[in-house]
PDB file of C-alpha atoms in Angstrom:
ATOM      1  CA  UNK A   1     171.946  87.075 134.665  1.00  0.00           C
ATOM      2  CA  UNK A   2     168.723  88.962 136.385  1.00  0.00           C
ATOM      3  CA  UNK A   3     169.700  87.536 139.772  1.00  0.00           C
ATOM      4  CA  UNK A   4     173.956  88.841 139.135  1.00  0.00           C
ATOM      5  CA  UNK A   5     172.656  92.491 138.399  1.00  0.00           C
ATOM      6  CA  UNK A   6     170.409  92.138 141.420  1.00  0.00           C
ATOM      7  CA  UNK A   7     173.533  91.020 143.854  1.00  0.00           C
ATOM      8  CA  UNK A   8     175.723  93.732 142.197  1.00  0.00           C
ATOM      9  CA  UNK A   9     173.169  96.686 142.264  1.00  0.00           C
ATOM     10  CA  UNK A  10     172.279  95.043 146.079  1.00  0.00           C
ATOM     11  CA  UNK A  11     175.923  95.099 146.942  1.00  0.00           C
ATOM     12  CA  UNK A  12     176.615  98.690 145.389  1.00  0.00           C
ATOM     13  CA  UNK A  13     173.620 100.019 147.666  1.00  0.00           C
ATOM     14  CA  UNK A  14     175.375  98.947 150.586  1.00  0.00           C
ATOM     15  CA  UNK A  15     178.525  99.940 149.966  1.00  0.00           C
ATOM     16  CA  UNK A  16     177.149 103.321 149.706  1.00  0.00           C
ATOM     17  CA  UNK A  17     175.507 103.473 152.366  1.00  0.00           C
ATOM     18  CA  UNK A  18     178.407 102.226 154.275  1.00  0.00           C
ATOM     19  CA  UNK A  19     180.944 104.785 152.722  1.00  0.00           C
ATOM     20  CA  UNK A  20     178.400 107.564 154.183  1.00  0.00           C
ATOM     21  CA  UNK A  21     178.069 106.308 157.250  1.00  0.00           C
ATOM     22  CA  UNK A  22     181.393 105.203 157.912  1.00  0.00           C
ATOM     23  CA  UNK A  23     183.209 107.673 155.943  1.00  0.00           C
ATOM     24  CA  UNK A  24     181.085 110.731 156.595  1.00  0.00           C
ATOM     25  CA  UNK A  25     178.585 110.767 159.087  1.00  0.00           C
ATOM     26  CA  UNK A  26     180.460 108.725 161.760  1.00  0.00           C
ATOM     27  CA  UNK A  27     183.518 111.125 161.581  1.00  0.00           C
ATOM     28  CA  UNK A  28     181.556 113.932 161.610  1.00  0.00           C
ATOM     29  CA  UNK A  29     179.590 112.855 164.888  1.00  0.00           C
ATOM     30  CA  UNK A  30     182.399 112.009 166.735  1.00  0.00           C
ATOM     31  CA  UNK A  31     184.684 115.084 165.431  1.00  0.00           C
ATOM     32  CA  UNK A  32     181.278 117.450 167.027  1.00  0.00           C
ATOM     33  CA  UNK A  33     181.543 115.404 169.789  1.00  0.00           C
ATOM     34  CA  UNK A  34     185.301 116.093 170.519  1.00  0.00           C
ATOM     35  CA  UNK A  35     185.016 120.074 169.705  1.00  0.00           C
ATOM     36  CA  UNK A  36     182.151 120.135 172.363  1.00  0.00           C
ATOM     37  CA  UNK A  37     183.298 117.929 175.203  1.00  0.00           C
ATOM     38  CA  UNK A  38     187.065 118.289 174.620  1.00  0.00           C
ATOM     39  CA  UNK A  39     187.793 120.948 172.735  1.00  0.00           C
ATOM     40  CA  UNK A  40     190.843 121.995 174.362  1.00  0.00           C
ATOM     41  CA  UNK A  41     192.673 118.414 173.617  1.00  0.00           C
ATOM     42  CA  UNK A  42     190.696 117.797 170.354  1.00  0.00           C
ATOM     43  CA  UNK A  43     192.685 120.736 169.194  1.00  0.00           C
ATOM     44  CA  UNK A  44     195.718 119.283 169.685  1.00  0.00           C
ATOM     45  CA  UNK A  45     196.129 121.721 173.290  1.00  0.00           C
ATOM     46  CA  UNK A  46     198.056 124.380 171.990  1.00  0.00           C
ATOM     47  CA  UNK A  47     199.085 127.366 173.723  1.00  0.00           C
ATOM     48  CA  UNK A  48     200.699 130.758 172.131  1.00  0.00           C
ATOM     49  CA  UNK A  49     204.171 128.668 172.809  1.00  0.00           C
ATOM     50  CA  UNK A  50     203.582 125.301 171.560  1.00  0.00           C
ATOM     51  CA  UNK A  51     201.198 122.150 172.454  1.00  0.00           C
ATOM     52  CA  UNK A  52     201.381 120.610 175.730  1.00  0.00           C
ATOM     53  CA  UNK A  53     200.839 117.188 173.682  1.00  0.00           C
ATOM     54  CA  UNK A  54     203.930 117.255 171.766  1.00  0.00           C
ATOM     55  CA  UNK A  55     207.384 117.667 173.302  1.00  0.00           C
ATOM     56  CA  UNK A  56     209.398 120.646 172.066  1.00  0.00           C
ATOM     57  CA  UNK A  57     212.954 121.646 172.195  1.00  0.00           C
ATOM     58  CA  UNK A  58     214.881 123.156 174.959  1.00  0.00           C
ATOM     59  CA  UNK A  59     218.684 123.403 174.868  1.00  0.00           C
ATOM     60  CA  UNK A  60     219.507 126.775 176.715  1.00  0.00           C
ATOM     61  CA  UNK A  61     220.807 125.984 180.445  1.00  0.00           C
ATOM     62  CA  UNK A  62     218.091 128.491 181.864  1.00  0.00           C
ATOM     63  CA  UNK A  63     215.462 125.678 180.778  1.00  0.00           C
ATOM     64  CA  UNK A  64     214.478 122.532 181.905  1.00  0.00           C
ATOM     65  CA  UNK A  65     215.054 119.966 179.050  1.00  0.00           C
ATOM     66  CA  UNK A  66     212.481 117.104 177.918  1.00  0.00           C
ATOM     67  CA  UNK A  67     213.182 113.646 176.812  1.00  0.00           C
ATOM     68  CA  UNK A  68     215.332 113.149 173.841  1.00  0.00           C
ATOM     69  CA  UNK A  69     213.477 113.310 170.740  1.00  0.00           C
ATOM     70  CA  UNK A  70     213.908 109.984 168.525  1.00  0.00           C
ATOM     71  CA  UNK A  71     212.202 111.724 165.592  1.00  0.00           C
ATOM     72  CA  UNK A  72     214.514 112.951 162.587  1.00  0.00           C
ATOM     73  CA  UNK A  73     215.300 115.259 160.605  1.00  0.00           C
ATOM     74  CA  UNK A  74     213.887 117.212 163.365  1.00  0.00           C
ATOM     75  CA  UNK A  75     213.407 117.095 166.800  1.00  0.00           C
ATOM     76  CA  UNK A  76     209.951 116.419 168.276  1.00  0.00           C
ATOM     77  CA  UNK A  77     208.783 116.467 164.393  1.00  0.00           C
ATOM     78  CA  UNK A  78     205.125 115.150 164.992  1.00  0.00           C
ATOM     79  CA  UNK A  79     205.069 114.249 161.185  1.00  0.00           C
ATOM     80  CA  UNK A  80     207.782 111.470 161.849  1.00  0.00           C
ATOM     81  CA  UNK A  81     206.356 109.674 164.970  1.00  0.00           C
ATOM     82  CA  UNK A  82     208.593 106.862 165.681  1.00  0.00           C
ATOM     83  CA  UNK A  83     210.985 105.032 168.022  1.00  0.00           C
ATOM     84  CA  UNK A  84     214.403 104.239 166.846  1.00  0.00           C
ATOM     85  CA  UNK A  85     213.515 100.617 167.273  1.00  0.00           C
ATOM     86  CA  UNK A  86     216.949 100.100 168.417  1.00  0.00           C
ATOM     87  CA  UNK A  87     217.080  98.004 171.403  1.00  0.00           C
ATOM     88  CA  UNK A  88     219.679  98.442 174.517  1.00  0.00           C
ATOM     89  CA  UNK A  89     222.328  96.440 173.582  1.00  0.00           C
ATOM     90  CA  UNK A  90     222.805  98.530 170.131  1.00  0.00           C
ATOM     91  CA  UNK A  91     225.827 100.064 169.702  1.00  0.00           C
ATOM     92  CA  UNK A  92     224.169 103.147 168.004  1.00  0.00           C
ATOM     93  CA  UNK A  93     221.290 103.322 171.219  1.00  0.00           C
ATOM     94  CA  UNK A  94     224.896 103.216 173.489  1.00  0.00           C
ATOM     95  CA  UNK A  95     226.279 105.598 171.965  1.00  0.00           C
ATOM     96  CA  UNK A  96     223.656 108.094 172.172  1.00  0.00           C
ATOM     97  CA  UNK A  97     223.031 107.536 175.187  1.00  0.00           C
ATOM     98  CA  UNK A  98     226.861 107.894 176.196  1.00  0.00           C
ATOM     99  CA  UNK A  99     226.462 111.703 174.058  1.00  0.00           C
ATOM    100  CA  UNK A 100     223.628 112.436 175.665  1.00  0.00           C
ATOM    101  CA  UNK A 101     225.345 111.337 179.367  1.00  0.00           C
ATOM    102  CA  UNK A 102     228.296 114.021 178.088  1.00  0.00           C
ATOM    103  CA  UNK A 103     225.837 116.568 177.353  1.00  0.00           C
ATOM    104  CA  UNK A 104     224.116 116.620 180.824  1.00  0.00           C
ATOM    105  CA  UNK A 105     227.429 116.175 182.569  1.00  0.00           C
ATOM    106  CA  UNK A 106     229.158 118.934 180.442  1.00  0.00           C
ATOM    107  CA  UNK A 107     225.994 121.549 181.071  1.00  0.00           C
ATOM    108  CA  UNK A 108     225.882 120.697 184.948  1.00  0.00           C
ATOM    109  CA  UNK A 109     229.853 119.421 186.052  1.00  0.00           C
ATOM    110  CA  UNK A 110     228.804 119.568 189.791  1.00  0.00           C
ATOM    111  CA  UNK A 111     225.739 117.569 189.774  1.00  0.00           C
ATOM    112  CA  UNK A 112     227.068 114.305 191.057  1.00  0.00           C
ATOM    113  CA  UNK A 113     223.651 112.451 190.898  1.00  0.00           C
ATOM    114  CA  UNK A 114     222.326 109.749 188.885  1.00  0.00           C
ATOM    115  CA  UNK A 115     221.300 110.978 185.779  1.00  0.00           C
ATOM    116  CA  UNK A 116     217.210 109.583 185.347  1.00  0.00           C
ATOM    117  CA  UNK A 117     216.723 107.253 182.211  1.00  0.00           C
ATOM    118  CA  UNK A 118     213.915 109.872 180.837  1.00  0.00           C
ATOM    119  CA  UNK A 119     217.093 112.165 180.198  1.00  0.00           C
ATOM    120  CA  UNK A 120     219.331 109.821 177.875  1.00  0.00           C
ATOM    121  CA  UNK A 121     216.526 107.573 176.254  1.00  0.00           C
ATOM    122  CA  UNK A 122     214.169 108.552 174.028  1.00  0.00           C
ATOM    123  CA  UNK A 123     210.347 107.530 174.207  1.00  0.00           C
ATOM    124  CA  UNK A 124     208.604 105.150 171.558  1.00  0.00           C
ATOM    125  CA  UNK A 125     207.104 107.703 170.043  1.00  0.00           C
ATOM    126  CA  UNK A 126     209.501 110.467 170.184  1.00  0.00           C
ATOM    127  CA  UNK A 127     207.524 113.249 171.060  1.00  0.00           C
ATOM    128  CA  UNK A 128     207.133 112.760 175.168  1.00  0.00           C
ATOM    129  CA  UNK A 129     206.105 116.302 176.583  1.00  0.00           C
ATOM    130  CA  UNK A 130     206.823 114.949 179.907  1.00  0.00           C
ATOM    131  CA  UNK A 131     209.580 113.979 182.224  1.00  0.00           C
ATOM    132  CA  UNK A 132     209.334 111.765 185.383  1.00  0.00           C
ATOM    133  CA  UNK A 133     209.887 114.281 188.949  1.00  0.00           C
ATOM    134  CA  UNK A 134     213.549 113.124 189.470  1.00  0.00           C
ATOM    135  CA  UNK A 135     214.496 114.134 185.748  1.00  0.00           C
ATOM    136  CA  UNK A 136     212.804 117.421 186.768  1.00  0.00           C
ATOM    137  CA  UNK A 137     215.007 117.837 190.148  1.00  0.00           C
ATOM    138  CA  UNK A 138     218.238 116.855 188.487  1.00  0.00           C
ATOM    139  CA  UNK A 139     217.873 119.594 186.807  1.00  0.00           C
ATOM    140  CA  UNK A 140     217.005 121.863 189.341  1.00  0.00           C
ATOM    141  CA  UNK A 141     220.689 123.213 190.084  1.00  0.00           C
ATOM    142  CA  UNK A 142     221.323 123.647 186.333  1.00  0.00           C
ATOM    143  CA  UNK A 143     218.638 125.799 186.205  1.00  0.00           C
ATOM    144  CA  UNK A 144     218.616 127.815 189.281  1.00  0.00           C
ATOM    145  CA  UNK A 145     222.438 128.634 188.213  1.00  0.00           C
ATOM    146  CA  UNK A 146     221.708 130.026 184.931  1.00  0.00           C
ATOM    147  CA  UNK A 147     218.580 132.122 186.296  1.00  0.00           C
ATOM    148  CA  UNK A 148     220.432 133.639 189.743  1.00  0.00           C
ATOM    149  CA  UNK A 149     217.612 131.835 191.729  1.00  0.00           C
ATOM    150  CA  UNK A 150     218.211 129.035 194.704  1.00  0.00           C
ATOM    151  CA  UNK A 151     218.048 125.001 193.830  1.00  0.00           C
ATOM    152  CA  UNK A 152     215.198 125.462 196.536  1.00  0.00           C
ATOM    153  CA  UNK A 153     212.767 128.094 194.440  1.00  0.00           C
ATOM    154  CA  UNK A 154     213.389 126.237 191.602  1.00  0.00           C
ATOM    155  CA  UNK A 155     212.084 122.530 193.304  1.00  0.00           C
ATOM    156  CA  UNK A 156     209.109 124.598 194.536  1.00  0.00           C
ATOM    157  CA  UNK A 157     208.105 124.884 190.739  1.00  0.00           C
ATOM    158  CA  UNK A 158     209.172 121.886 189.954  1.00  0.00           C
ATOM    159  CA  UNK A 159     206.833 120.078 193.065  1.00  0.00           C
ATOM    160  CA  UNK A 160     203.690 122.822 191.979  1.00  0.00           C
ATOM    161  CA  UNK A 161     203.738 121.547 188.357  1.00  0.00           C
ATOM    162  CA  UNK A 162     204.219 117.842 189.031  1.00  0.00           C
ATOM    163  CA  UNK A 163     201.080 115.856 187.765  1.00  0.00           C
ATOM    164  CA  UNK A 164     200.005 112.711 189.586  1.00  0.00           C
ATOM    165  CA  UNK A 165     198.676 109.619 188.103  1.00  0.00           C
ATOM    166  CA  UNK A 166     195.982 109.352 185.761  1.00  0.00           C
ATOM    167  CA  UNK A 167     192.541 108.721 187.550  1.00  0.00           C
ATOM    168  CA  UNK A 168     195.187 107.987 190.285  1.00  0.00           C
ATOM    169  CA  UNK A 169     196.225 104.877 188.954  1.00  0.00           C
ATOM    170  CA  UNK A 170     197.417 104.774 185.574  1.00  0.00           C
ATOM    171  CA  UNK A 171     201.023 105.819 184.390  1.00  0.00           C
ATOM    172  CA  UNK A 172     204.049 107.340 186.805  1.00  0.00           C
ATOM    173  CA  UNK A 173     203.691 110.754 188.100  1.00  0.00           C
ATOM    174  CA  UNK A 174     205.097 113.448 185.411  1.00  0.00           C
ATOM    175  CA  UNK A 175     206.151 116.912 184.803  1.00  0.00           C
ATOM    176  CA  UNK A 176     204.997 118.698 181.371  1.00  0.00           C
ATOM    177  CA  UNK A 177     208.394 120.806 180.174  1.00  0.00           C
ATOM    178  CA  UNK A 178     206.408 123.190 178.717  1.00  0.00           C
ATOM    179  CA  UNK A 179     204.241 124.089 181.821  1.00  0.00           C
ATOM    180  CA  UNK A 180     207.182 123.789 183.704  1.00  0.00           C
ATOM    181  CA  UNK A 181     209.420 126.248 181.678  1.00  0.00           C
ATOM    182  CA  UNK A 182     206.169 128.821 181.488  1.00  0.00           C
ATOM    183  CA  UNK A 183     206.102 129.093 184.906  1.00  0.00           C
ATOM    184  CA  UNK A 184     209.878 129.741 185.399  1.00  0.00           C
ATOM    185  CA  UNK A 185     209.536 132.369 183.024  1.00  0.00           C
ATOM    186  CA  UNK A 186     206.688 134.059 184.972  1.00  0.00           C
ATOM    187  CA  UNK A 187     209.788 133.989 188.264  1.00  0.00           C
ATOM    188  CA  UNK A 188     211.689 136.942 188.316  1.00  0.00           C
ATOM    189  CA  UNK A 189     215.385 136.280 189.509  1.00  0.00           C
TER     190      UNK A 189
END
């Protein structure tokens, strides 16, 4: 019976100590560590419009638009992160991608070229801030229309806010929407 109370009292020891440093002090390191070295991102990068981490709406024709949100009720709801989990061959993931496909077409009649993938499919986690280049430049004549500037001033902004790969190597060049629709709004037409 001695040596039981001894395991157990042993065993609750450690588990304490554990909790704390696990549960208290190891969070709290690493959260000081984040607010000193990246504050900016540890913060989740908001700016006085939005976050440049989370994708955000943008329906008006004077804007570029990001990749479809799969998130619901809401668009780009970072409390619902999630894919559809619909794969290509479902009729519901053909179907939106068909509306979407409408949408772009019906915004932008004239623009005979192929509509990027980024545009019509949504990401995995539904919140992309981003959009590959050529999703960027399809849009460019949409956008130069509704602000009374040339397709060429508007690929200028596009090429100054494209981002190149990460350390060079990782991921596909990108665009952030955000960044990309401050910067239009700084253009006067």
């Amino acid at each position: 019976m001695k040596n039981i109370l001894q395991l157990l009292r042993t065993g609750l020891c450690l588990m304490l100590i554990l909790s704390i440093l696990t549960g208290l002090l190891y969070p709290a390191f690493i959260t000081g560590v984040a607010q000193v070295l990246f504050n900016h991102q540890a913060n989740g990068s908001m700016m006085q419009q939005g976050s440049m981490l989370i994708g955000q709406s943008f329906d008006a024709n004077n804007y570029f638009w990001g990749r479809p949100s799969a998130t619901s009720p809401n668009a780009y709801n970072a409390m619902s992160s999630s894919g559809s989990n619909l794969g290509p061959t479902n009729p519901a993931t053909i179907q939106a991608v068909q509306a979407r496909i409408a949408v772009l077409k019906k915004a932008d009649p004239e623009n005979n070229g192929l509509i990027p993938a980024d545009l019509v499919m949504a990401s995995a986690s539904g919140l992309d801030p981003e959009i590959s280049p050529q999703a960027a430049f399809y849009q460019a004549s949409r956008v130069a229309d509704a602000r009374g500037l040339s397709v060429q001033a508007i690929n200028n902004i596009v090429q100054e806010n494209i981002q190149g790969r990460q350390f060079g190597i990782l991921g596909e060049p990108r665009v952030n929407v955000l960044k990309l629709n401050l910067a239009l709004d700084k253009l006067k037409p």
